mmCIF file of C-alpha atoms in Angstrom:
data_model
loop_
_atom_site.group_PDB
_atom_site.id
_atom_site.type_symbol
_atom_site.label_atom_id
_atom_site.label_comp_id
_atom_site.label_asym_id
_atom_site.label_seq_id
_atom_site.Cartn_x
_atom_site.Cartn_y
_atom_site.Cartn_z
ATOM 1 C CA MET A 25 -32.858 143.750 -87.514
ATOM 2 C CA LEU A 26 -35.772 143.519 -85.083
ATOM 3 C CA THR A 27 -36.601 146.298 -82.651
ATOM 4 C CA GLN A 28 -36.586 145.600 -78.926
ATOM 5 C CA ALA A 29 -40.363 146.006 -78.927
ATOM 6 C CA ALA A 30 -40.745 143.307 -81.604
ATOM 7 C CA GLU A 31 -38.492 140.969 -79.614
ATOM 8 C CA ASP A 32 -40.576 141.611 -76.495
ATOM 9 C CA TYR A 33 -43.734 140.678 -78.401
ATOM 10 C CA LEU A 34 -42.235 137.425 -79.674
ATOM 11 C CA LYS A 35 -41.014 136.531 -76.175
ATOM 12 C CA SER A 36 -44.426 137.313 -74.692
ATOM 13 C CA ILE A 37 -46.269 135.272 -77.319
ATOM 14 C CA TYR A 38 -43.996 132.317 -76.548
ATOM 15 C CA LYS A 39 -44.615 132.592 -72.804
ATOM 16 C CA LEU A 40 -48.387 132.803 -73.278
ATOM 17 C CA GLN A 41 -48.322 129.831 -75.664
ATOM 18 C CA GLU A 42 -46.251 127.963 -73.072
ATOM 19 C CA LYS A 43 -49.116 128.345 -70.605
ATOM 20 C CA GLY A 44 -51.468 126.769 -73.132
ATOM 21 C CA GLU A 45 -53.444 129.961 -73.552
ATOM 22 C CA LYS A 46 -55.015 131.252 -76.738
ATOM 23 C CA VAL A 47 -52.958 134.331 -77.601
ATOM 24 C CA SER A 48 -55.575 136.837 -78.630
ATOM 25 C CA THR A 49 -54.816 140.488 -79.347
ATOM 26 C CA GLY A 50 -56.474 141.428 -76.063
ATOM 27 C CA ALA A 51 -54.538 138.841 -74.043
ATOM 28 C CA LEU A 52 -51.262 139.998 -75.560
ATOM 29 C CA ALA A 53 -52.073 143.660 -74.918
ATOM 30 C CA GLU A 54 -52.934 142.883 -71.289
ATOM 31 C CA TYR A 55 -49.783 140.836 -70.780
ATOM 32 C CA LEU A 56 -47.563 143.594 -72.174
ATOM 33 C CA ASP A 57 -49.645 146.404 -70.614
ATOM 34 C CA VAL A 58 -50.183 148.166 -73.941
ATOM 35 C CA LYS A 59 -53.283 149.329 -75.779
ATOM 36 C CA PRO A 60 -55.036 146.749 -78.006
ATOM 37 C CA ALA A 61 -54.439 148.995 -81.014
ATOM 38 C CA SER A 62 -50.677 148.874 -80.376
ATOM 39 C CA ALA A 63 -50.752 145.095 -80.078
ATOM 40 C CA SER A 64 -52.807 144.823 -83.262
ATOM 41 C CA GLY A 65 -50.305 146.972 -85.150
ATOM 42 C CA MET A 66 -47.325 144.899 -84.015
ATOM 43 C CA ILE A 67 -49.142 141.657 -84.854
ATOM 44 C CA LYS A 68 -49.576 142.898 -88.424
ATOM 45 C CA LYS A 69 -45.868 143.779 -88.661
ATOM 46 C CA LEU A 70 -44.725 140.430 -87.298
ATOM 47 C CA LYS A 71 -47.094 138.604 -89.630
ATOM 48 C CA THR A 72 -45.634 140.352 -92.683
ATOM 49 C CA MET A 73 -42.184 139.244 -91.482
ATOM 50 C CA ASN A 74 -43.385 135.621 -91.311
ATOM 51 C CA LEU A 75 -42.583 135.453 -87.601
ATOM 52 C CA ILE A 76 -46.175 134.711 -86.554
ATOM 53 C CA THR A 77 -49.444 133.500 -88.000
ATOM 54 C CA TYR A 78 -52.763 135.003 -86.970
ATOM 55 C CA GLU A 79 -56.318 133.777 -87.306
ATOM 56 C CA ARG A 80 -59.134 135.395 -85.328
ATOM 57 C CA SER A 81 -60.415 132.007 -84.150
ATOM 58 C CA GLU A 82 -56.960 130.645 -83.257
ATOM 59 C CA GLY A 83 -55.162 133.785 -82.131
ATOM 60 C CA VAL A 84 -51.457 134.430 -82.613
ATOM 61 C CA THR A 85 -49.017 131.553 -83.146
ATOM 62 C CA LEU A 86 -45.256 131.765 -83.561
ATOM 63 C CA THR A 87 -43.719 130.367 -86.723
ATOM 64 C CA ASP A 88 -40.513 128.358 -86.446
ATOM 65 C CA ALA A 89 -38.539 131.520 -87.193
ATOM 66 C CA GLY A 90 -40.474 133.455 -84.554
ATOM 67 C CA SER A 91 -39.945 130.708 -81.965
ATOM 68 C CA GLU A 92 -36.215 130.685 -82.663
ATOM 69 C CA ILE A 93 -35.945 134.408 -81.934
ATOM 70 C CA ALA A 94 -38.182 134.190 -78.855
ATOM 71 C CA LEU A 95 -36.133 131.347 -77.380
ATOM 72 C CA GLU A 96 -32.887 133.225 -77.994
ATOM 73 C CA ILE A 97 -34.204 136.269 -76.093
ATOM 74 C CA ILE A 98 -35.501 134.064 -73.284
ATOM 75 C CA ARG A 99 -32.098 132.350 -73.115
ATOM 76 C CA HIS A 100 -30.379 135.736 -72.830
ATOM 77 C CA HIS A 101 -32.831 136.853 -70.148
ATOM 78 C CA ARG A 102 -32.526 133.791 -67.930
ATOM 79 C CA LEU A 103 -28.749 133.522 -68.251
ATOM 80 C CA LEU A 104 -28.499 137.191 -67.322
ATOM 81 C CA GLU A 105 -30.737 136.709 -64.291
ATOM 82 C CA LEU A 106 -28.558 133.872 -63.046
ATOM 83 C CA TYR A 107 -25.311 135.724 -63.773
ATOM 84 C CA LEU A 108 -26.521 138.876 -62.014
ATOM 85 C CA ASN A 109 -27.606 136.811 -59.027
ATOM 86 C CA GLN A 110 -24.640 134.442 -58.693
ATOM 87 C CA ALA A 111 -21.727 136.505 -60.002
ATOM 88 C CA LEU A 112 -22.771 140.002 -58.937
ATOM 89 C CA GLY A 113 -24.932 139.234 -55.909
ATOM 90 C CA VAL A 114 -28.045 141.006 -57.181
ATOM 91 C CA PRO A 115 -31.017 139.708 -55.113
ATOM 92 C CA TRP A 116 -33.388 137.355 -56.897
ATOM 93 C CA ASP A 117 -36.135 139.998 -56.730
ATOM 94 C CA GLY A 118 -33.960 142.542 -58.567
ATOM 95 C CA VAL A 119 -32.586 140.605 -61.524
ATOM 96 C CA HIS A 120 -35.684 140.550 -63.736
ATOM 97 C CA ASP A 121 -35.842 144.269 -64.546
ATOM 98 C CA GLU A 122 -32.093 144.424 -65.235
ATOM 99 C CA ALA A 123 -32.291 141.392 -67.538
ATOM 100 C CA GLU A 124 -35.257 142.915 -69.397
ATOM 101 C CA VAL A 125 -32.946 145.689 -70.609
ATOM 102 C CA LEU A 126 -29.741 143.710 -71.168
ATOM 103 C CA GLU A 127 -31.331 140.746 -72.965
ATOM 104 C CA HIS A 128 -31.601 142.772 -76.172
ATOM 105 C CA VAL A 129 -28.024 143.991 -76.355
ATOM 106 C CA ILE A 130 -25.602 141.260 -75.253
ATOM 107 C CA SER A 131 -23.517 139.629 -77.966
ATOM 108 C CA GLU A 132 -23.393 135.912 -78.696
ATOM 109 C CA GLU A 133 -19.823 135.868 -77.360
ATOM 110 C CA VAL A 134 -20.910 137.337 -74.022
ATOM 111 C CA GLU A 135 -23.802 134.872 -73.891
ATOM 112 C CA ALA A 136 -21.408 131.957 -74.430
ATOM 113 C CA ARG A 137 -18.986 133.260 -71.799
ATOM 114 C CA MET A 138 -21.766 133.638 -69.215
ATOM 115 C CA ASP A 139 -23.015 130.147 -70.009
ATOM 116 C CA ALA A 140 -19.542 128.651 -69.498
ATOM 117 C CA TYR A 141 -18.859 130.708 -66.359
ATOM 118 C CA LEU A 142 -22.120 129.497 -64.803
ATOM 119 C CA GLY A 143 -21.389 125.863 -65.675
ATOM 120 C CA TYR A 144 -23.964 125.533 -68.467
ATOM 121 C CA PRO A 145 -27.008 125.897 -66.193
ATOM 122 C CA THR A 146 -30.472 124.590 -67.029
ATOM 123 C CA SER A 147 -32.546 126.948 -64.849
ATOM 124 C CA ASP A 148 -32.508 130.549 -63.644
ATOM 125 C CA PRO A 149 -32.795 131.802 -60.015
ATOM 126 C CA HIS A 150 -36.580 131.437 -60.150
ATOM 127 C CA GLY A 151 -36.505 127.859 -61.461
ATOM 128 C CA SER A 152 -37.467 128.728 -65.047
ATOM 129 C CA PRO A 153 -35.725 126.515 -67.639
ATOM 130 C CA ILE A 154 -32.933 128.105 -69.675
ATOM 131 C CA PRO A 155 -33.077 127.108 -73.367
ATOM 132 C CA ASP A 156 -29.754 125.667 -74.504
ATOM 133 C CA LYS A 157 -27.725 127.202 -77.341
ATOM 134 C CA ASN A 158 -29.795 125.211 -79.844
ATOM 135 C CA GLY A 159 -33.085 126.508 -78.433
ATOM 136 C CA VAL A 160 -33.986 123.234 -76.715
ATOM 137 C CA VAL A 161 -35.885 123.651 -73.451
ATOM 138 C CA GLN A 162 -35.537 120.965 -70.815
ATOM 139 C CA GLN A 163 -39.115 120.123 -69.843
ATOM 140 C CA THR A 164 -39.982 119.360 -66.230
ATOM 141 C CA GLU A 165 -43.243 118.131 -64.728
ATOM 142 C CA SER A 166 -44.752 120.461 -62.160
ATOM 143 C CA ILE A 167 -48.148 121.607 -60.919
ATOM 144 C CA PRO A 168 -49.414 124.829 -59.314
ATOM 145 C CA MET A 169 -49.295 124.871 -55.524
ATOM 146 C CA THR A 170 -53.046 125.479 -55.596
ATOM 147 C CA GLU A 171 -53.564 121.822 -56.586
ATOM 148 C CA LEU A 172 -52.004 120.511 -53.394
ATOM 149 C CA HIS A 173 -53.951 118.939 -50.524
ATOM 150 C CA SER A 174 -53.336 118.582 -46.814
ATOM 151 C CA SER A 175 -50.612 116.117 -45.783
ATOM 152 C CA GLN A 176 -48.699 116.393 -49.060
ATOM 153 C CA SER A 177 -45.023 117.266 -49.299
ATOM 154 C CA CYS A 178 -43.377 118.750 -52.374
ATOM 155 C CA VAL A 179 -40.437 120.740 -53.717
ATOM 156 C CA VAL A 180 -40.657 124.260 -55.124
ATOM 157 C CA ALA A 181 -39.854 123.961 -58.841
ATOM 158 C CA GLU A 182 -40.447 127.465 -60.204
ATOM 159 C CA VAL A 183 -41.899 130.809 -59.165
ATOM 160 C CA SER A 184 -43.049 133.734 -61.279
ATOM 161 C CA ASP A 185 -40.391 136.421 -61.709
ATOM 162 C CA ASP A 186 -42.689 139.202 -62.918
ATOM 163 C CA ASP A 187 -43.383 140.763 -59.492
ATOM 164 C CA SER A 188 -40.428 141.780 -57.311
ATOM 165 C CA ALA A 189 -42.681 142.324 -54.272
ATOM 166 C CA LEU A 190 -43.964 138.749 -54.616
ATOM 167 C CA LEU A 191 -40.373 137.434 -54.792
ATOM 168 C CA ARG A 192 -39.400 139.363 -51.661
ATOM 169 C CA HIS A 193 -42.475 137.934 -49.926
ATOM 170 C CA LEU A 194 -41.549 134.376 -50.913
ATOM 171 C CA GLY A 195 -37.948 134.995 -49.884
ATOM 172 C CA ASN A 196 -39.142 135.868 -46.384
ATOM 173 C CA PHE A 197 -40.416 132.280 -46.122
ATOM 174 C CA ASN A 198 -37.357 130.788 -47.890
ATOM 175 C CA LEU A 199 -39.646 129.535 -50.658
ATOM 176 C CA TYR A 200 -36.893 129.313 -53.258
ATOM 177 C CA PRO A 201 -36.649 126.676 -56.014
ATOM 178 C CA GLY A 202 -35.439 123.471 -54.390
ATOM 179 C CA THR A 203 -37.123 124.173 -51.042
ATOM 180 C CA THR A 204 -39.163 121.292 -49.617
ATOM 181 C CA PHE A 205 -42.357 121.956 -47.673
ATOM 182 C CA THR A 206 -45.379 120.057 -46.351
ATOM 183 C CA VAL A 207 -48.985 121.204 -46.501
ATOM 184 C CA ILE A 208 -50.479 121.138 -43.016
ATOM 185 C CA ASP A 209 -53.896 122.490 -43.897
ATOM 186 C CA VAL A 210 -55.845 124.001 -46.772
ATOM 187 C CA ALA A 211 -58.609 126.335 -45.626
ATOM 188 C CA PRO A 212 -62.023 125.806 -47.268
ATOM 189 C CA PHE A 213 -63.715 128.183 -49.699
ATOM 190 C CA GLU A 214 -60.538 129.136 -51.583
ATOM 191 C CA GLY A 215 -58.753 129.903 -48.316
ATOM 192 C CA PRO A 216 -54.998 130.001 -47.645
ATOM 193 C CA PHE A 217 -52.487 127.171 -47.261
ATOM 194 C CA THR A 218 -50.756 126.497 -43.966
ATOM 195 C CA ILE A 219 -47.412 124.859 -44.672
ATOM 196 C CA ASP A 220 -44.367 123.605 -42.787
ATOM 197 C CA ILE A 221 -40.942 124.678 -44.067
ATOM 198 C CA ALA A 222 -38.109 123.020 -42.149
ATOM 199 C CA GLY A 223 -40.119 123.081 -38.920
ATOM 200 C CA GLN A 224 -41.473 126.605 -39.383
ATOM 201 C CA GLU A 225 -45.153 127.214 -40.119
ATOM 202 C CA ALA A 226 -46.199 129.744 -42.755
ATOM 203 C CA VAL A 227 -49.532 130.820 -44.182
ATOM 204 C CA ILE A 228 -49.573 131.325 -47.951
ATOM 205 C CA GLY A 229 -52.549 133.013 -49.576
ATOM 206 C CA ARG A 230 -54.117 131.417 -52.616
ATOM 207 C CA GLU A 231 -53.232 134.341 -54.898
ATOM 208 C CA VAL A 232 -49.584 133.874 -53.982
ATOM 209 C CA ALA A 233 -49.826 130.082 -54.312
ATOM 210 C CA LYS A 234 -50.960 130.493 -57.941
ATOM 211 C CA HIS A 235 -47.467 131.750 -58.784
ATOM 212 C CA ILE A 236 -45.622 128.779 -57.230
ATOM 213 C CA MET A 237 -45.032 125.603 -59.245
ATOM 214 C CA VAL A 238 -44.082 122.431 -57.374
ATOM 215 C CA ASN A 239 -42.925 118.892 -58.156
ATOM 216 C CA ASN A 240 -41.988 115.662 -56.333
ATOM 217 C CA VAL A 241 -45.419 115.678 -54.688
ATOM 218 C CA LYS A 242 -45.863 112.915 -52.106
ATOM 219 C CA ASP A 243 -48.487 111.969 -49.530
ATOM 220 C CA THR A 244 -47.056 112.063 -46.009
#
């Protein structure tokens, strides 16, 4: 039986691997906001359980068993976010913290009932893919908003759910997954983006744009 902390580490390793990053002890400690010594200790424990491999030059990598557990926790988390949002009306900026707690304790029966109630969804309120019951993740092609140029239109595919203040900020502009917008101008020297959302102009700073993934990019 894994502890909640161990499950959080496996989930975090998966998410860092998903970004294509080398998962070093330092990177993992920073991501989880823990001391490097704590991360190092947990890495040793998970390695002895054959849930990860670790080489100094390669960093931490999940084994098949570790990936299976990580994907199950991620599935719980994202189903919970969607259920809290759609069934209980919890705002999209408030579901993450609740799901962080509940993801470790729901039963497989409750998971299955939520999945059926929601119509077997493939993404959560923030556009992140929900692994299916077999741990298969539906891959979608998207790019960061920061790669867009003037006179391009696109659709919001996914936004980061780690910062509730950021989600409230994006909500003020209706920048939810599925929203279409057009880039009017990109300021030089790493400046902000001026965009058009259904006839309304908005200015989005580059730091915010880094957390927005888009797809269906077209030149207008």
